Amino acid sequence: MTKSLKTILAETGKVSFTNKEILTLAAENGFEAKDAYRLISSSLNRIKRGLYSLEAPAPSAPVAPQMPQTAMANIAFRGVASVSNDEVYVPSVDPTYIKWGEYNTIMKIIKSKMFFPTYIAGLSGNGKTMMVEQACAKVKREYVRVQISPETDEDDLIGGFRLVNGETVFQKGPVVKAMERGCILLIDEIDRATNKIMCLQGVLEGNPILLKKTGEVVTPAEGFNVIATANTKGRGSDDGRFTAASIIDDAFLERFVCVIDQPFPQPTIERKIVEKHMAKFGVEDSEFAEKLIAWSNVIRKTFEAEGVEEVVSTRRLCHIVKSFSIFSDRMKAINMCISRFDEETRTAFLDLYTKIDESQLNENGEIVEQTSVDDVVADYNAYNEEKEEAPF
Ligand SMILES: Nc1ncnc2c1ncn2[C@@H]1O[C@H](COP(=O)(O)OP(=O)(O)OP(=O)(O)O)[C@@H](O)[C@H]1O
Ligand SMILES: [Mg+2]
């Protein structure tokens, strides 16, 4: 019977291993990178960044008693899962994450421990949330992530009464917990909110907050900061792309110290992201990675020139890689992952991919030339113009 990778690790007599050691042992024993990643994420205990142990973690005390909470909240923690405190945590390092763009800016803000409300705006799926999460993971800062929807209100954010063991008790909301812990409050998709989020005005000034229902005043602990992400800058979405995007009150926006514009990653960066995901899913195919990047780049340029109405995000490229790992078929993977678009867009995207795919290969399937992205964009625009001129 073949030994598992875990057994092989155990037989070395060591307890802890670096990422590299695990990958090397895996390769030496005929395993693939994906087996090593699977073992790391499912069966090993993370000691610190890049170091993993075969031993189970020492039993830790429940999170709740460590937190500055009222007795009522402790009751809530024991009795009702939905009002537990597990929303405060240090995110784990994602080995597929590639630092780029404003990552260093966000990192400096987080490390400064200053109150510096920051708003990150950019198209969907270009890594805004992941950037904040991974910056917190890197410096082991606790963070609380609040997902905003049009239904989000003061009760969800600041807290409200909950039924616990037959009693009505006040439960602090995620914003208050983040203030008490001095951690990073990530307000995700803030432009999906209604004016109900105006309850955060004082919080965005770094002021203490009065819990009206209990009379308690909560002062933000050192290190507390707010980072918001959104697809728009709070002025709605002119092109109708983000139909749920709301217009955020100007006084509310005024409380953010800075707005960071997040574009899509540069092709060289995005290629690294795609290749990391390929390694994660065990489908290393650098030719496909190269073509996917050329393809998304053409689509984005055409999108900027208003030649197509949709765009392929970094997230979508990662979805394609995942599908490719299941179906081992490039066109099927692309086809499945662009099925959310309308038929015209799907056809345009597939045509573009086919063009890129064919133009780079000879009859032996070898890359013979590098297609210039600008050439393909020009061709594609010409094709669009022809289509518009034609009566049908
Ligand atoms: N820098 C990166 N390194 C590795 N993977 C990335 C990176 N950026 C984005 N991704 C991939 O794209 C996915 C989407 O990223 P994320 O959720 O941060 O996007 P977002 O900008 O917050 O999107 P939305 O506006 O829709 O919330 C990630 O789950 C990851 O798979
Ligand atoms: Mg996000």
Coordinates of C-alpha atoms and ligand atoms in Angstrom, one line a residue:
M1 CA 0.0 0.0 0.0
T2 CA 1.4 3.5 -0.9
K3 CA 2.2 5.7 2.1
S4 CA 0.3 8.9 2.6
L5 CA 2.3 12.1 2.5
K6 CA 1.5 12.7 6.1
T7 CA 3.1 9.3 7.0
I8 CA 6.1 10.2 5.0
L9 CA 6.4 13.5 6.9
A10 CA 6.0 11.6 10.2
E11 CA 8.7 9.1 9.3
T12 CA 11.3 11.8 9.0
G13 CA 11.2 12.0 12.8
K14 CA 10.5 15.8 12.7
V15 CA 7.4 17.5 13.9
S16 CA 7.4 20.8 12.2
F17 CA 8.1 21.5 8.5
T18 CA 8.4 24.6 6.3
N19 CA 6.3 25.0 3.1
K20 CA 9.4 24.2 1.1
E21 CA 10.3 21.1 3.0
I22 CA 6.7 19.7 2.5
L23 CA 6.8 20.5 -1.2
T24 CA 10.2 18.9 -1.6
L25 CA 9.2 15.7 0.3
A26 CA 6.1 15.6 -1.7
A27 CA 8.0 15.9 -5.0
E28 CA 10.6 13.3 -3.9
N29 CA 7.9 10.8 -3.1
G30 CA 5.9 11.2 -6.3
F31 CA 3.2 13.5 -4.9
E32 CA 2.0 16.6 -6.7
A33 CA 2.1 20.2 -5.4
K34 CA -1.7 20.0 -4.9
D35 CA -1.3 17.0 -2.5
A36 CA 1.1 19.1 -0.4
Y37 CA -1.3 22.1 -0.4
R38 CA -4.2 19.8 0.5
L39 CA -2.3 18.3 3.4
I40 CA -1.2 21.7 4.6
S41 CA -4.7 23.1 4.6
S42 CA -6.6 20.1 5.9
S43 CA -4.3 18.1 8.3
L44 CA -1.4 20.2 9.5
N45 CA -1.4 22.7 12.3
R46 CA -0.1 26.1 11.3
I47 CA 2.5 27.3 13.8
K48 CA 3.4 30.6 12.0
R49 CA 3.6 31.8 8.5
G50 CA 5.2 29.1 6.3
L51 CA 5.7 26.6 9.3
Y52 CA 3.4 23.7 9.9
S53 CA 3.3 21.0 12.6
L54 CA 2.1 17.4 12.6
E55 CA 0.9 17.8 16.2
A56 CA -2.6 18.9 17.0
P57 CA -2.8 22.4 18.4
A58 CA -2.9 22.7 22.2
P59 CA -6.5 23.0 23.3
S60 CA -7.2 26.7 23.4
A61 CA -9.6 28.5 25.7
P62 CA -12.9 29.5 24.1
V63 CA -12.6 32.9 22.4
A64 CA -15.4 34.5 24.3
P65 CA -14.0 34.6 27.8
Q66 CA -10.9 36.4 26.6
M67 CA -12.9 39.2 25.3
P68 CA -14.0 42.2 27.3
Q69 CA -17.7 41.5 27.4
T70 CA -20.6 41.8 29.6
A71 CA -21.9 38.8 31.6
M72 CA -24.9 38.8 29.3
A73 CA -22.7 38.4 26.2
N74 CA -21.0 35.4 27.9
I75 CA -24.3 33.8 28.4
A76 CA -25.0 34.4 24.7
F77 CA -21.7 32.9 23.7
R78 CA -22.5 29.6 25.5
G79 CA -26.1 29.3 24.5
V80 CA -26.6 30.7 21.0
A81 CA -24.2 30.1 18.2
S82 CA -25.5 32.9 16.1
V83 CA -24.4 35.5 18.6
S84 CA -21.0 34.1 19.3
N85 CA -17.8 36.1 19.0
D86 CA -16.1 34.2 16.3
E87 CA -16.4 37.1 13.9
V88 CA -13.2 38.5 15.6
Y89 CA -10.2 36.6 14.4
V90 CA -6.8 36.7 12.8
P91 CA -7.3 35.7 9.2
S92 CA -5.1 32.9 8.0
V93 CA -2.3 33.4 5.4
D94 CA -3.5 32.3 2.0
P95 CA -0.5 30.8 0.1
T96 CA -2.0 31.7 -3.2
Y97 CA -2.0 35.4 -2.4
I98 CA 0.2 37.7 -4.5
K99 CA 1.0 41.1 -3.2
W100 CA 0.7 43.9 -5.6
G101 CA -0.6 47.5 -6.1
E102 CA -1.7 49.2 -2.9
Y103 CA -1.0 46.2 -0.7
N104 CA 2.0 48.1 0.9
T105 CA -0.1 51.2 1.5
I106 CA -2.7 49.1 3.3
M107 CA 0.0 47.3 5.2
K108 CA 1.5 50.6 6.4
I109 CA -1.9 51.9 7.5
I110 CA -2.6 48.7 9.4
K111 CA 0.9 48.6 11.0
S112 CA 0.7 52.2 12.0
K113 CA -2.2 51.2 14.4
M114 CA -3.5 54.7 13.7
F115 CA -7.2 55.5 13.1
F116 CA -7.1 56.1 9.4
P117 CA -10.5 55.3 7.8
T118 CA -9.7 54.1 4.3
Y119 CA -12.1 53.4 1.3
I120 CA -11.0 51.0 -1.4
A121 CA -13.0 51.2 -4.7
G122 CA -12.7 49.0 -7.7
L123 CA -14.5 46.7 -10.1
S124 CA -15.7 43.4 -8.7
G125 CA -13.3 40.5 -8.2
N126 CA -10.0 42.4 -8.4
G127 CA -8.8 41.5 -4.9
K128 CA -9.9 44.3 -2.6
T129 CA -11.2 42.2 0.2
M130 CA -8.4 39.7 -0.1
M131 CA -5.8 42.5 0.1
V132 CA -7.1 43.7 3.5
E133 CA -7.6 40.2 4.8
Q134 CA -4.1 39.1 3.7
A135 CA -2.4 42.3 5.1
C136 CA -4.1 41.5 8.5
A137 CA -3.0 37.9 8.2
K138 CA 0.6 38.9 7.5
V139 CA 0.9 41.0 10.6
K140 CA -1.4 38.8 12.7
R141 CA -3.9 41.6 13.3
E142 CA -7.4 40.6 14.4
Y143 CA -10.1 41.8 12.0
V144 CA -13.8 41.8 11.8
R145 CA -15.5 41.6 8.4
V146 CA -19.0 43.0 8.0
Q147 CA -20.8 42.3 4.8
I148 CA -23.1 45.1 4.0
S149 CA -26.5 44.7 2.3
P150 CA -29.4 47.0 1.8
E151 CA -30.9 45.3 4.9
T152 CA -27.9 46.1 7.2
D153 CA -28.9 48.4 10.0
E154 CA -27.9 49.6 13.5
D155 CA -29.0 46.4 15.1
D156 CA -26.7 44.4 12.9
L157 CA -23.7 46.7 13.2
I158 CA -23.9 48.2 16.8
G159 CA -25.9 45.5 18.4
G160 CA -29.4 44.7 19.6
F161 CA -31.5 42.5 21.8
R162 CA -31.4 38.7 21.2
L163 CA -33.3 35.9 22.7
V164 CA -30.9 33.8 24.8
N165 CA -32.1 30.8 26.9
G166 CA -35.5 32.3 27.0
E167 CA -34.2 35.7 28.1
T168 CA -33.9 38.9 26.0
V169 CA -30.3 40.1 26.3
F170 CA -28.3 42.9 24.6
Q171 CA -25.7 41.5 22.2
K172 CA -22.9 43.8 21.0
G173 CA -22.6 44.0 17.3
P174 CA -19.4 43.5 15.2
V175 CA -18.5 47.2 15.1
V176 CA -18.5 47.5 18.9
K177 CA -16.5 44.3 19.2
A178 CA -13.9 45.6 16.7
M179 CA -13.7 48.9 18.7
E180 CA -13.2 47.0 22.0
R181 CA -10.6 44.7 20.6
G182 CA -8.7 47.5 18.7
C183 CA -8.9 45.5 15.5
I184 CA -9.4 46.3 11.9
L185 CA -13.1 46.6 10.9
L186 CA -13.5 45.7 7.3
I187 CA -16.8 47.0 6.0
D188 CA -17.2 45.1 2.8
E189 CA -19.4 46.3 0.0
I190 CA -20.2 49.6 1.8
D191 CA -21.9 51.0 -1.3
R192 CA -24.7 48.4 -0.9
A193 CA -25.9 50.1 2.2
T194 CA -28.9 52.4 2.8
N195 CA -28.8 55.5 5.0
K196 CA -29.2 53.1 7.9
I197 CA -25.4 53.0 8.1
M198 CA -25.3 56.6 9.2
C199 CA -25.2 55.1 12.7
L200 CA -21.5 54.7 12.0
Q201 CA -20.8 58.5 11.6
G202 CA -19.3 58.8 15.1
V203 CA -17.4 55.5 14.7
L204 CA -15.8 56.9 11.5
E205 CA -14.5 59.9 13.5
G206 CA -12.8 57.6 16.0
N207 CA -15.1 58.7 18.7
P208 CA -16.6 56.6 21.6
I209 CA -20.0 55.2 20.9
L210 CA -23.0 55.3 23.2
L211 CA -24.9 52.0 23.2
K212 CA -28.4 53.6 23.5
K213 CA -30.1 50.4 24.6
T214 CA -27.8 49.8 27.7
G215 CA -26.3 53.3 28.3
E216 CA -22.8 51.9 28.0
V217 CA -20.1 54.0 26.3
V218 CA -17.6 52.1 24.3
T219 CA -14.3 53.8 23.6
P220 CA -12.2 52.5 20.6
A221 CA -9.1 50.6 21.8
E222 CA -5.7 51.4 20.3
G223 CA -5.3 50.0 16.9
F224 CA -9.0 50.2 15.9
N225 CA -9.4 51.2 12.3
V226 CA -12.1 51.1 9.6
I227 CA -11.4 49.9 6.0
A228 CA -14.3 49.8 3.6
T229 CA -14.4 48.2 0.2
A230 CA -16.8 49.0 -2.6
N231 CA -17.3 48.8 -6.4
T232 CA -18.2 52.4 -6.7
K233 CA -17.1 55.6 -4.9
G234 CA -20.6 56.0 -3.3
R235 CA -22.0 58.0 -6.2
G236 CA -24.1 55.1 -7.7
S237 CA -23.2 53.2 -10.9
D238 CA -23.7 55.3 -14.0
D239 CA -23.4 52.4 -16.4
G240 CA -25.9 50.3 -14.4
R241 CA -23.2 47.6 -13.8
F242 CA -23.8 47.6 -10.1
T243 CA -27.5 47.9 -9.8
A244 CA -27.6 47.6 -6.0
A245 CA -24.9 50.3 -5.6
S246 CA -26.3 53.2 -3.5
I247 CA -25.5 56.8 -3.2
I248 CA -23.7 57.3 0.0
D249 CA -24.3 60.4 2.1
D250 CA -21.6 63.0 1.4
A251 CA -20.9 63.7 5.1
F252 CA -20.4 60.0 5.6
L253 CA -17.9 59.7 2.8
E254 CA -16.2 62.8 4.0
R255 CA -15.1 61.0 7.2
F256 CA -12.8 58.6 5.2
V257 CA -9.3 59.9 5.2
C258 CA -8.5 58.5 1.8
V259 CA -9.9 56.6 -1.2
I260 CA -7.7 54.0 -2.9
D261 CA -8.6 53.1 -6.5
Q262 CA -7.9 49.5 -7.2
P263 CA -7.6 48.5 -10.9
F264 CA -7.2 45.0 -12.2
P265 CA -3.7 43.6 -11.6
Q266 CA -1.0 44.1 -14.3
P267 CA -0.7 41.0 -16.6
T268 CA 2.6 39.9 -15.0
I269 CA 1.0 40.0 -11.6
E270 CA -2.2 38.3 -12.7
R271 CA -0.2 35.6 -14.4
K272 CA 1.4 34.8 -11.0
I273 CA -2.0 34.7 -9.4
V274 CA -3.3 32.3 -12.1
E275 CA -0.2 30.1 -11.8
K276 CA -0.5 30.0 -8.0
H277 CA -4.1 28.9 -8.4
M278 CA -3.0 26.3 -10.9
A279 CA -0.5 24.9 -8.4
K280 CA -3.2 24.9 -5.8
F281 CA -5.5 22.8 -8.0
G282 CA -2.7 20.7 -9.4
V283 CA -3.0 21.8 -13.0
E284 CA 0.2 23.6 -13.8
D285 CA -0.1 24.6 -17.5
S286 CA 1.9 27.8 -18.1
E287 CA 0.8 28.0 -21.7
F288 CA -2.9 28.1 -20.7
A289 CA -2.0 30.7 -18.0
E290 CA -0.3 32.8 -20.6
K291 CA -3.3 32.6 -22.9
L292 CA -5.8 33.3 -20.2
I293 CA -3.9 36.5 -19.3
A294 CA -3.6 37.6 -22.9
W295 CA -7.3 37.0 -23.2
S296 CA -8.4 38.9 -20.1
N297 CA -6.1 41.7 -21.1
V298 CA -7.7 42.0 -24.5
I299 CA -11.2 41.9 -23.0
R300 CA -10.3 44.7 -20.5
K301 CA -8.8 46.9 -23.2
T302 CA -11.9 46.3 -25.4
F303 CA -14.1 47.0 -22.3
E304 CA -12.2 50.3 -21.7
A305 CA -12.8 51.2 -25.4
E306 CA -16.5 50.3 -24.8
G307 CA -16.2 47.4 -27.3
V308 CA -17.7 44.9 -24.9
E309 CA -20.0 45.5 -21.9
E310 CA -18.5 42.9 -19.6
V311 CA -15.1 42.2 -18.2
V312 CA -13.3 39.1 -16.9
S313 CA -12.2 39.6 -13.3
T314 CA -9.2 38.1 -11.5
R315 CA -11.8 36.1 -9.5
R316 CA -13.3 34.7 -12.8
L317 CA -9.8 33.7 -14.0
C318 CA -9.4 31.7 -10.8
H319 CA -12.8 30.1 -11.3
I320 CA -11.6 29.1 -14.8
V321 CA -8.5 27.5 -13.4
K322 CA -10.6 25.6 -10.9
S323 CA -13.0 24.4 -13.6
F324 CA -10.0 23.4 -15.7
S325 CA -8.7 21.3 -12.9
I326 CA -12.0 19.4 -12.9
F327 CA -12.6 19.1 -16.6
S328 CA -9.1 19.2 -18.1
D329 CA -10.6 21.0 -21.1
R330 CA -9.7 24.7 -21.7
M331 CA -12.7 25.6 -23.8
K332 CA -15.1 23.8 -21.5
A333 CA -13.6 25.6 -18.4
I334 CA -13.9 29.0 -20.1
N335 CA -17.3 28.3 -21.5
M336 CA -18.7 27.2 -18.1
C337 CA -17.2 30.2 -16.3
I338 CA -18.5 32.8 -18.7
S339 CA -22.0 31.3 -18.8
R340 CA -23.2 34.1 -16.5
F341 CA -22.9 36.6 -19.3
D342 CA -25.5 37.2 -22.1
E343 CA -25.1 35.2 -25.3
E344 CA -23.5 38.0 -27.3
T345 CA -20.8 38.6 -24.7
R346 CA -20.2 34.9 -24.4
T347 CA -19.7 34.5 -28.1
A348 CA -17.4 37.6 -28.2
F349 CA -15.3 36.2 -25.3
L350 CA -15.1 32.8 -26.9
D351 CA -14.1 34.2 -30.3
L352 CA -11.4 36.2 -28.6
Y353 CA -10.0 33.3 -26.8
T354 CA -10.1 31.1 -29.9
K355 CA -8.2 33.8 -31.8
I356 CA -5.5 34.1 -29.1
D357 CA -5.3 30.3 -28.8
E358 CA -4.9 29.7 -32.5
S359 CA -2.6 32.6 -33.3
Q360 CA 0.0 31.4 -30.9
L361 CA 0.3 27.8 -31.9
N362 CA 1.7 25.9 -34.8
E363 CA 0.3 22.6 -36.0
N364 CA 2.4 20.8 -33.3
G365 CA 0.7 22.8 -30.6
E366 CA 3.9 24.8 -30.0
I367 CA 4.0 28.5 -29.4
V368 CA 5.5 30.1 -32.4
E369 CA 4.8 33.8 -31.9
Q370 CA 3.7 36.1 -29.2
T371 CA 0.5 37.8 -30.3
S372 CA 0.5 41.5 -29.4
V373 CA -2.5 42.3 -27.3
D374 CA -2.8 45.6 -29.1
D375 CA -3.1 43.8 -32.4
V376 CA -5.9 41.6 -31.1
V377 CA -7.7 44.6 -29.7
A378 CA -7.4 46.4 -33.0
D379 CA -8.7 43.3 -34.9
Y380 CA -11.5 43.0 -32.5
N381 CA -12.5 46.6 -32.7
A382 CA -12.4 46.4 -36.5
Y383 CA -14.6 43.3 -36.3
N384 CA -17.1 45.2 -34.1
E385 CA -17.2 48.2 -36.4
E386 CA -17.9 45.9 -39.4
K387 CA -20.7 44.2 -37.5
E388 CA -22.3 47.6 -36.7
E389 CA -22.1 48.7 -40.3
A390 CA -23.7 45.5 -41.6
P391 CA -27.5 45.7 -41.8
F392 CA -27.8 42.3 -39.9
Ligands
LIG1 N1 -3.6 39.3 -5.2 C1 -4.3 38.1 -5.3 N2 -3.6 36.9 -5.1 C2 -4.3 35.8 -5.3 N3 -5.5 35.7 -5.6 C3 -6.2 36.8 -5.8 C4 -5.6 38.1 -5.7 N4 -6.6 39.0 -6.0 C5 -7.7 38.3 -6.3 N5 -7.5 37.0 -6.2 C6 -8.5 36.0 -6.5 O1 -9.7 36.7 -6.8 C7 -10.8 36.3 -5.8 C8 -11.6 37.6 -5.6 O2 -10.9 38.5 -4.7 P1 -11.7 39.5 -3.7 O3 -12.9 38.8 -3.1 O4 -10.7 40.1 -2.8 O5 -12.3 40.5 -4.8 P2 -13.0 41.9 -4.5 O6 -12.3 42.9 -5.2 O7 -13.2 42.1 -3.0 O8 -14.4 41.6 -5.2 P3 -15.9 42.2 -4.9 O9 -15.9 43.6 -5.2 O10 -16.8 41.4 -5.8 O11 -16.1 42.0 -3.4 C9 -10.0 35.8 -4.6 O12 -10.8 34.9 -3.9 C10 -8.8 35.1 -5.2 O13 -9.2 33.8 -5.7
MG2 MG -14.9 42.1 -1.8

